[in-house]
Coordinates of C-alpha atoms in Angstrom, one line a residue:
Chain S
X1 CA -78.1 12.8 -124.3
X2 CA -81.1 15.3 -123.6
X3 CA -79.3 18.8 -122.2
X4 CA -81.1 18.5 -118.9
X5 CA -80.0 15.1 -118.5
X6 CA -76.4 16.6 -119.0
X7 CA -77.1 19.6 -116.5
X8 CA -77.9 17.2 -113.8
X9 CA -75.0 14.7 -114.6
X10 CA -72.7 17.3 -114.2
X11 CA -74.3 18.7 -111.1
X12 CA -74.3 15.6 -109.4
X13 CA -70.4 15.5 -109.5
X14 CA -69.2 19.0 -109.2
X15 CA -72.6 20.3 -106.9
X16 CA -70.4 23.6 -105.4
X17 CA -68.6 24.6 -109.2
X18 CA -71.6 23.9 -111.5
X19 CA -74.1 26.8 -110.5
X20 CA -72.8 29.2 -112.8
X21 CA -72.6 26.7 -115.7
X22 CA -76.4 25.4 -115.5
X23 CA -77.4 29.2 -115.3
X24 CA -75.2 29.5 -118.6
X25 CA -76.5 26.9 -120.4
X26 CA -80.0 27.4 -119.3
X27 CA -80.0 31.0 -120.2
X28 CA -78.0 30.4 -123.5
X29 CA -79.9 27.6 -124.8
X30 CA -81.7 28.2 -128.3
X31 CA -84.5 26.3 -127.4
X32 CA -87.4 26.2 -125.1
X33 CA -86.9 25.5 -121.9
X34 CA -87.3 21.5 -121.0
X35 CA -89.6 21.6 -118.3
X36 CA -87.9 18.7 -116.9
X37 CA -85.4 20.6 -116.1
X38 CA -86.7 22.2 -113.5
X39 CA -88.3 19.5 -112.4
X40 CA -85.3 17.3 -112.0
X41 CA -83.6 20.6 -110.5
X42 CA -86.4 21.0 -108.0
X43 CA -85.8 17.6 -106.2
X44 CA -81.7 18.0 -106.1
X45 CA -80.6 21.7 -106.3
X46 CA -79.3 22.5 -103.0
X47 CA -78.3 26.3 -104.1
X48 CA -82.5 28.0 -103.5
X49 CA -80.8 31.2 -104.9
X50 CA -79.9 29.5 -108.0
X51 CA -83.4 27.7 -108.6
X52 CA -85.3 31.4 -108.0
X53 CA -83.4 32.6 -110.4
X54 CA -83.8 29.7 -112.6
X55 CA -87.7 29.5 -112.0
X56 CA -87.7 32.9 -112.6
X57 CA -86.4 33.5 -115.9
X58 CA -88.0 33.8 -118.8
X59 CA -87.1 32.6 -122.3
X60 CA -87.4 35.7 -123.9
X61 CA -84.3 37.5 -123.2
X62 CA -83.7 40.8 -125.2
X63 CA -80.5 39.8 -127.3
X64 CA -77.9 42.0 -128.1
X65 CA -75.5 42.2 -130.8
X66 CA -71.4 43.0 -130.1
X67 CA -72.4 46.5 -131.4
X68 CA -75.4 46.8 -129.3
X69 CA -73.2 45.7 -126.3
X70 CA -70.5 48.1 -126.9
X71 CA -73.2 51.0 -126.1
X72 CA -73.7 49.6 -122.3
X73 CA -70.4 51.0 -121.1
X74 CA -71.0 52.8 -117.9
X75 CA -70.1 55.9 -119.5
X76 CA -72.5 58.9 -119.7
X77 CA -75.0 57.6 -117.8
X78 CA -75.3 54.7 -119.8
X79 CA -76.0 51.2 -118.0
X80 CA -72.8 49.1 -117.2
X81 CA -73.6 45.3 -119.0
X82 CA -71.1 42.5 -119.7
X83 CA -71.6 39.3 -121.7
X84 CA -69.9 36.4 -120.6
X85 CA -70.7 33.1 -122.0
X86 CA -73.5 34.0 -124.2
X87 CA -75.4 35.9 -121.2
X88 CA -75.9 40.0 -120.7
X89 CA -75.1 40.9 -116.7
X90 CA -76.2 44.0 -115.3
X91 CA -72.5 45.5 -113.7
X92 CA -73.7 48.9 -113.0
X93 CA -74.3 48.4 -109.4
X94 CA -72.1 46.3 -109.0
X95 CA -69.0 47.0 -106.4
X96 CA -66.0 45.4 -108.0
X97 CA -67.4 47.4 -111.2
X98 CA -66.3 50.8 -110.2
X99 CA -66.8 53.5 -112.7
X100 CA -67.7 50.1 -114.8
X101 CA -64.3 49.1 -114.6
X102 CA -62.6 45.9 -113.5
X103 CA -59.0 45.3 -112.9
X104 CA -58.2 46.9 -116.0
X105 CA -61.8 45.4 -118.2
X106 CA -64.3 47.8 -119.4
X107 CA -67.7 47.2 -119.5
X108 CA -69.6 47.1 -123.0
X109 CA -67.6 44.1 -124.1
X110 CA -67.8 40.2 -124.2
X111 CA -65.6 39.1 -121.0
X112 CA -66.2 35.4 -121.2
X113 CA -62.3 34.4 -121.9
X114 CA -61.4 37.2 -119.0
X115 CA -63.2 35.3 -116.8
X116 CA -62.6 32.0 -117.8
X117 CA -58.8 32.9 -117.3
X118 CA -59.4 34.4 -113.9
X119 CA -62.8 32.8 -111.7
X120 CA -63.0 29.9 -113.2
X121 CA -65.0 27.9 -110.9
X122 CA -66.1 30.6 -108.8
X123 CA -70.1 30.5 -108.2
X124 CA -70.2 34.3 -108.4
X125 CA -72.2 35.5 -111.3
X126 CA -75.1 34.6 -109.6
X127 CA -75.3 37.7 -107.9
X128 CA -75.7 39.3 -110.8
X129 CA -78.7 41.1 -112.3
X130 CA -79.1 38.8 -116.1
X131 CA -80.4 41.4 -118.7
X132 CA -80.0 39.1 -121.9
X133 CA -78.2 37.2 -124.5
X134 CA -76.0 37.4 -126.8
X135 CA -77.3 37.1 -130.6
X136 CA -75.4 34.8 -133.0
X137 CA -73.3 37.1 -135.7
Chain B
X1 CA -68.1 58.8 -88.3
X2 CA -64.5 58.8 -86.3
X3 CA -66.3 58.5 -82.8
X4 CA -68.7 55.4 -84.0
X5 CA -65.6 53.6 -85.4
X6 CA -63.4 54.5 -82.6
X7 CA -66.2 53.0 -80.0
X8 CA -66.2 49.8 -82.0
X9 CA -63.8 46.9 -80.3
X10 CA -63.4 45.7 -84.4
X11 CA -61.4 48.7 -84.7
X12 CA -59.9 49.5 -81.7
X13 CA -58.7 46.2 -81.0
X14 CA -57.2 45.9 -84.8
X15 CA -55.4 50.2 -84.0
X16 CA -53.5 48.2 -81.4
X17 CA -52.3 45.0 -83.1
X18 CA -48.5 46.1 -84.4
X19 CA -48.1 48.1 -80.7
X20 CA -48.8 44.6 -78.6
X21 CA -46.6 42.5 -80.8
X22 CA -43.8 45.4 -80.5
X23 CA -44.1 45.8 -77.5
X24 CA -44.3 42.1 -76.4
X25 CA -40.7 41.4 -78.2
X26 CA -39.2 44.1 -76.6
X27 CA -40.3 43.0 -73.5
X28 CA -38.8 39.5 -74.3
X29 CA -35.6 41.2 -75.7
X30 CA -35.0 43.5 -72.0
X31 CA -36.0 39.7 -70.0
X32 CA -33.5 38.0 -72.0
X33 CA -36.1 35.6 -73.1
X34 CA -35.6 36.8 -76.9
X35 CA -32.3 38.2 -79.1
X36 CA -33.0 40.6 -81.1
X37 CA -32.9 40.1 -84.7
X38 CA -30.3 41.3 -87.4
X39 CA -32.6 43.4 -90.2
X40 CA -31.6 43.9 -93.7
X41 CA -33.7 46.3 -95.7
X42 CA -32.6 46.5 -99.1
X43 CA -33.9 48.9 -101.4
X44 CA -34.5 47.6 -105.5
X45 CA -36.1 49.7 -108.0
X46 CA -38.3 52.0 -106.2
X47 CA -38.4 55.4 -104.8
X48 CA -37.3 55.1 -101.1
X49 CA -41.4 55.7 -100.0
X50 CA -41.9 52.5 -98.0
X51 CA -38.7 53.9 -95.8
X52 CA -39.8 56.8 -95.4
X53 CA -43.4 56.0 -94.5
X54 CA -42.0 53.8 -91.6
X55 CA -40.0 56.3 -90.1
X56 CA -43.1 58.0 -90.0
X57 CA -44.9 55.1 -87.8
X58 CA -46.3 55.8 -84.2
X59 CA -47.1 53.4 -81.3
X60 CA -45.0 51.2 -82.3
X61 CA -42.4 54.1 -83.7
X62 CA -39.2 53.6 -85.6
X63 CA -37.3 54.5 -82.5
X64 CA -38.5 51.3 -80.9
X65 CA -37.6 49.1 -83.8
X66 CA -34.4 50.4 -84.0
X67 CA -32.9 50.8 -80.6
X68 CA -35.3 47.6 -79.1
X69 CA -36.4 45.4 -81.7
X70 CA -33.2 44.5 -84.4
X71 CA -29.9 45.1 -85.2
X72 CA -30.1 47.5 -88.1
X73 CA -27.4 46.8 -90.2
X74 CA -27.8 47.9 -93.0
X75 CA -30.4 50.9 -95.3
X76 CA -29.4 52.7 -97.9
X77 CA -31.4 55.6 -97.3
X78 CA -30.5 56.0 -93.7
X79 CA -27.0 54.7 -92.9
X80 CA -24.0 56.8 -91.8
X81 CA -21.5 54.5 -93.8
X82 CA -21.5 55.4 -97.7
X83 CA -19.5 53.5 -101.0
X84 CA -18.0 50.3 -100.5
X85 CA -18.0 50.7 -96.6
X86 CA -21.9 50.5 -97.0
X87 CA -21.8 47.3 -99.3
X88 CA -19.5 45.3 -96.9
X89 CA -21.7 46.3 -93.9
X90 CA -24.3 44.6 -96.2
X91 CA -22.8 41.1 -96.8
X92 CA -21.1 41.2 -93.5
X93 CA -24.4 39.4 -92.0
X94 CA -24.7 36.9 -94.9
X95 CA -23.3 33.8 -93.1
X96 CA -25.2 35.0 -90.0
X97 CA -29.3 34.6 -88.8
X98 CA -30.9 38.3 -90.7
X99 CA -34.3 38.9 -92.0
X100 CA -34.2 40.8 -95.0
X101 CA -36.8 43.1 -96.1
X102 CA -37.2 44.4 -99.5
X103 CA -38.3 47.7 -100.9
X104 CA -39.1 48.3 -104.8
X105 CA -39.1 45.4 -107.6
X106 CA -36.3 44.4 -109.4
X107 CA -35.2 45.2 -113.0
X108 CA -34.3 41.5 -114.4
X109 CA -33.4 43.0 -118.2
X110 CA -30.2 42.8 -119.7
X111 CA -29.1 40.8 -115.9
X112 CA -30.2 43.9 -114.6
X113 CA -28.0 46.1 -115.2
X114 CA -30.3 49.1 -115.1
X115 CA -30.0 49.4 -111.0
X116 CA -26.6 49.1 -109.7
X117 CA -27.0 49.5 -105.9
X118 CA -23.4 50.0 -104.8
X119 CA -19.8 48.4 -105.7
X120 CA -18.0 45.7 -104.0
X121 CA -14.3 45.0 -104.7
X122 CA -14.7 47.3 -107.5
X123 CA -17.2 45.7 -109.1
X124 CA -20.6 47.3 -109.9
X125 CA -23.3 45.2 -107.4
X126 CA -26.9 45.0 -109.5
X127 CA -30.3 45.1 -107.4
X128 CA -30.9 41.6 -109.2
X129 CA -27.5 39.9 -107.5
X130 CA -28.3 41.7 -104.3
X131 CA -31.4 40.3 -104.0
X132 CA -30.3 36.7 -105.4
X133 CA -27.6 36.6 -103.3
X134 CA -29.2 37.7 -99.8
X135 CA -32.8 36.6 -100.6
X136 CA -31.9 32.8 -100.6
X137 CA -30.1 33.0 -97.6
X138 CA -32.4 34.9 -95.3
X139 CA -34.3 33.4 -92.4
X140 CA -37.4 35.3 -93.7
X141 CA -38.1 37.7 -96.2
X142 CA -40.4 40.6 -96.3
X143 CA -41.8 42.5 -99.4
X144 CA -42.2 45.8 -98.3
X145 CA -44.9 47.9 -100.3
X146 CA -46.1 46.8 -104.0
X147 CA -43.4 47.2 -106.0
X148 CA -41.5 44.4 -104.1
X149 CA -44.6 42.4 -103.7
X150 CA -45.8 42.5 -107.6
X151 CA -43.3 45.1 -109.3
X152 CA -46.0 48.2 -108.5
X153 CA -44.6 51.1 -110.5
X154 CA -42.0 49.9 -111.4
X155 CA -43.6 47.4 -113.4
X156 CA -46.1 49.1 -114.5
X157 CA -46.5 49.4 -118.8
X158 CA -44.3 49.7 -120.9
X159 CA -41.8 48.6 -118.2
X160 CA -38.6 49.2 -120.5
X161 CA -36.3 47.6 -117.4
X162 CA -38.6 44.6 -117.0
X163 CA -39.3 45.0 -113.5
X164 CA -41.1 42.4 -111.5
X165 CA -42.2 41.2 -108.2
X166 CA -39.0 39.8 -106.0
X167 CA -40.8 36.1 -105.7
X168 CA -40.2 36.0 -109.1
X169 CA -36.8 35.6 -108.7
X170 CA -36.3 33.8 -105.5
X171 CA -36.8 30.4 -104.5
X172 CA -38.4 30.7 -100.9
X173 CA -41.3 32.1 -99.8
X174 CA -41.9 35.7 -99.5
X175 CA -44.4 37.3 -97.2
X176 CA -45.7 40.2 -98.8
X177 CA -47.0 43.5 -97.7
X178 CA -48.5 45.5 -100.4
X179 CA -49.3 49.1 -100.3
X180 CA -47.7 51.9 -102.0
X181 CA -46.2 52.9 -99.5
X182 CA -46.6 50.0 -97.0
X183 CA -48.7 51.4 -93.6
X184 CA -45.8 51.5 -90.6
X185 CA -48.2 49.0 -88.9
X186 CA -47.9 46.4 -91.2
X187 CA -44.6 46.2 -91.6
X188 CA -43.9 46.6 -87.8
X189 CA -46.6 44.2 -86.9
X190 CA -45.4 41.2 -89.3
X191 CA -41.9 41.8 -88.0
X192 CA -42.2 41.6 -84.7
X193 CA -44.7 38.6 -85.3
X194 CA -41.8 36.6 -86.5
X195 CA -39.6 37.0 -84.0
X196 CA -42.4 35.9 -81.6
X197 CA -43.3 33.1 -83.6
X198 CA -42.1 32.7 -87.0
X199 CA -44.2 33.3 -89.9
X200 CA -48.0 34.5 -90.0
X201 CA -50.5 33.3 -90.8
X202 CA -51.1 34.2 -94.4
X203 CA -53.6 34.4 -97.6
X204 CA -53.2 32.4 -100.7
X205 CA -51.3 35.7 -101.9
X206 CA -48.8 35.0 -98.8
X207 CA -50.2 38.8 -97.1
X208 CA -50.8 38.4 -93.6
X209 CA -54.5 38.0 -92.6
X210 CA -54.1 40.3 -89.5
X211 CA -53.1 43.4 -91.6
X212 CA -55.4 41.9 -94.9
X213 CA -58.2 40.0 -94.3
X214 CA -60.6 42.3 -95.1
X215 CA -62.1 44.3 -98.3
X216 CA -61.4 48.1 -97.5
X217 CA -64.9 48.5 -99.1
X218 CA -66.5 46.3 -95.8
X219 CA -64.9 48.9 -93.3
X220 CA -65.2 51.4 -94.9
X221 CA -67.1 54.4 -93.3
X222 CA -68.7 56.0 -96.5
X223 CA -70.2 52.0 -97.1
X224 CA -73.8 52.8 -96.0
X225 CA -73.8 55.4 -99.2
X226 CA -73.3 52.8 -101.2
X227 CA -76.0 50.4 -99.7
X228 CA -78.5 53.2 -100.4
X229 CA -77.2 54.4 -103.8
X230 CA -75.6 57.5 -102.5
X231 CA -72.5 58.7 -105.1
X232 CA -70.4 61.2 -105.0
X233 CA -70.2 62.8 -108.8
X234 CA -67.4 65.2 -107.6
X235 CA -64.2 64.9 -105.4
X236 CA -65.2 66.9 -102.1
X237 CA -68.3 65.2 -101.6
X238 CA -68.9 63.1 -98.4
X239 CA -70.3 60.3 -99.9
X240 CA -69.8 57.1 -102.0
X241 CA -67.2 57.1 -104.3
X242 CA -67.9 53.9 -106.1
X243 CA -68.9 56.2 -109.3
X244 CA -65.9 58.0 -109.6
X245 CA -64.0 54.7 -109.5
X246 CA -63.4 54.1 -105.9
X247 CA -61.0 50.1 -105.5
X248 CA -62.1 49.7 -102.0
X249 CA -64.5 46.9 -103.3
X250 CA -61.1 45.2 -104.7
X251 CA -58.9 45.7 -102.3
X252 CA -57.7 43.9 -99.1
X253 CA -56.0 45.6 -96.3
X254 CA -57.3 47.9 -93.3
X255 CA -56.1 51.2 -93.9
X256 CA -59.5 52.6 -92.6
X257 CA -58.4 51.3 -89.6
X258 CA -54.8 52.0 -89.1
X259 CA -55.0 55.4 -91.4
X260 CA -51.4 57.7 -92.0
X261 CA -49.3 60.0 -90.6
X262 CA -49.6 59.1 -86.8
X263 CA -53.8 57.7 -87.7
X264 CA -54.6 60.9 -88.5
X265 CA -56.6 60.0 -91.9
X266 CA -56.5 58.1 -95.2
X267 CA -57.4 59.2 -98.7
X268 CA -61.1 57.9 -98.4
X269 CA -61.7 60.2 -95.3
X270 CA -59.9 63.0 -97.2
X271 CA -62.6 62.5 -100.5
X272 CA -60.3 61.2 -102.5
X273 CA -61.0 57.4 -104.0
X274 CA -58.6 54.6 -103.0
X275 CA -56.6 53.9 -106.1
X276 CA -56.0 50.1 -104.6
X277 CA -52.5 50.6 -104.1
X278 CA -52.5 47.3 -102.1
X279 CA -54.2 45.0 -104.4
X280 CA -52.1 43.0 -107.1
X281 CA -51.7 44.4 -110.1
X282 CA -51.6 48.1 -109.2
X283 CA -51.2 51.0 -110.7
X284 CA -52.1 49.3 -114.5
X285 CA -55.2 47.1 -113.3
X286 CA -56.3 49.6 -111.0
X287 CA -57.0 53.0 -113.9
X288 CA -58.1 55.0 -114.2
X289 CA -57.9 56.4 -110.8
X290 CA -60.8 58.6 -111.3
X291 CA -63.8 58.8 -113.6
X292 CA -66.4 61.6 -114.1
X293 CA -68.5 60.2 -117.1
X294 CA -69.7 57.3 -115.6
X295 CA -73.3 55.8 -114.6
X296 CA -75.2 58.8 -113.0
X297 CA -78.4 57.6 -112.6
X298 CA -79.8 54.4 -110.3
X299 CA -80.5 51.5 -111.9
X300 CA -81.3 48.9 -109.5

């Protein structure tokens, strides 16, 4: 089955949980972008925020290595970025990030099976500012 | 800042919400329309601060809630009767209607062993049967402060007595007021809510939403800093602490409402960051308390 048609399968059963998981697989997919996609998205997506983003990204993410990644910390005036699930969020800025730390995380590190473990579900990386992906190692 | 806040109806209304339910039981109590209560508080593994920070409550006061509200029968911290005296006054109530409120977490390790609270028929009487014993037969039962609610300090790593939360052990639902220590208020407030009309309404933590419904970081006075990017890179300054590691975004109570010691401040309004002594998982999930090598420079 063609990805989109899995992206829209999905979000026609699970419309409130899925947001997060067609950003994911969007933003982490290898290939070009299926223009259907946003085409099939544009007729049923309920979530506007979701489809700016969407229709607003670009394929060519920078991609960042686990070593790179460690570098974006928070510390020393360095910018605060996470990975989780193959994509780079922007935490500086962000509240729950204080000091780009989050009950008991650090930023600079791959926190998809933090978060898997704790929001699953939760629509809430949307808010976040996407700065890449992750490279394959 | 102080006369904005104190103008809004949000937070003067919210000031008054333990003195109104105080004061409505013990207007009950003098009419005869409601008994007062029998009150346990038992401390565990902790460090007496959640007693100590209610007898430091004002409007309501601890004078109220003990010569108005409840039977006192029995604190360790603040009862005349000492040694085995003290212990029977303790399981005197057990067959009998008590609440029971619970200070500090309890040390489970080797059947915990590691905090005898008293003796009784000269036999050693651990935190962990105290609790057991009293917890399952209470009408309701309170966890005052963190280490009761989630084993706070006292669980916090390496934890050689294995200290955890008291709803870990018991079977019944605990209502649970975190804060280290817990605010007078909320304590006050949730007690004399019961004896109006049994149990709170609470969060899917079991914290009641009137005392911790909302992030400390959404009523918090220094908030328009942080909407405009305004940090603080030094303890002193007025502004947003969010760079020095401020848990306000993470944490759920209103202690910029209610503030300490008679609502004369709180550590935000003194410049110091809130550590999120109320949220789950404090102190370990909460460090560091303070950072100074953080983000410095704008990047949105």
């Amino acid at each position: 089955m063609d990805e989109y048609k899995i992206v829209i399968k999905m979000f026609n059963n699970q419309k409130s949980k899925i947001n997060d998981t067609i950003a994911c697989l969007y933003i982490s997919s290898k290939y070009h972008p299926p223009k259907n996609l946003i085409k099939h998205l544009g007729k049923k997506i309920l979530n506007i925020k979701l489809l700016q983003i969407i229709q607003n990204t670009t394929p060519n993410f920078p991609m960042f290595t686990q070593a790179e990644l460690t570098t974006y910390n928070g510390k020393n005036g360095n910018p605060a970025y996470i990975a989780i699930n193959g994509v780079v969020y922007d935490v500086t800025n962000e509240a729950t990030w204080a000091a780009a730390t989050h009950f008991g995380l650090s930023a600079g590190k791959d926190l998809t099976n933090a978060f898997a473990s704790c929001h699953a579900g939760q629509p809430i990386l949307n808010k976040l500012k996407i700065v890449g992906k992750m490279a394959d190692e | 800042m102080n006369k904005k806040t104190g103008n809004c109806p949000n937070f003067s209304m919210r000031q008054k919400t333990a003195s109104v339910l105080v004061n409505k039981v013990i207007d009950k109590i003098n009419k005869e329309n409601l008994k007062k209560s029998n009150l346990i508080w038992l401390e565990l593994t902790g460090c007496s601060g959640n007693i100590i920070s209610l007898l430091d409550g004002a409007d309501p006061n601890f004078k109220d809630l003990i010569s108005q509200m409840v039977n006192f029968i029995y604190n360790n911290s603040l009862m005349a009767a000492e040694g085995e005296a003290a212990i029977r006054r303790l399981f005197s109530v057990a067959d009998d209607d008590y609440i029971l409120a619970v200070e500090g977490a309890v040390t489970t390790k080797d059947n915990g062993i590691y905090n005898i609270i008293g003796n009784w028929r000269g036999k050693p009487v651990t935190a962990y049967e105290a609790i057991k014993q009293l917890g399952e037969k209470a009408s309701y039962v309170i966890a005052v402060g963190t280490c009761a609610s989630d084993g706070g300090i006292s669980a916090a790593k390496p934890n050689p007595a294995e200290c955890v939360g008291i709803q870990s052990i018991l079977n019944k639902k605990v209502i649970k007021l975190p804060g280290c220590p817990c605010n007078p208020d909320w304590f006050m407030g949730t007690l004399a809510y019961i004896m109006l009309c049994g149990e709170p309404e609470l969060d899917d933590k079991a914290r009641p939403l009137m005392f911790y419904s909302t992030l400390i970081h959404d009523i918090c006075p220094r908030r328009p800093y942080f909407e405009k990017g305004i940090f603080a890179s030094k303890l002193g300054e007025k502004t947003c602490m969010f760079k020095l590691g401020c848990r306000g975004p993470v944490t759920r109570v209103d202690c910029p409402i209610t503030k300490w010691n008679h609502r004369v401040n709180w550590p935000i309004g003194d410049d110091s960051p809130c550590i999120g002594c109320a949220q789950f998982g404090f102190p370990d999930k909460m460090k560091p308390f303070i950072s100074y090598n953080t983000t410095r420079e704008e990047s949105k």
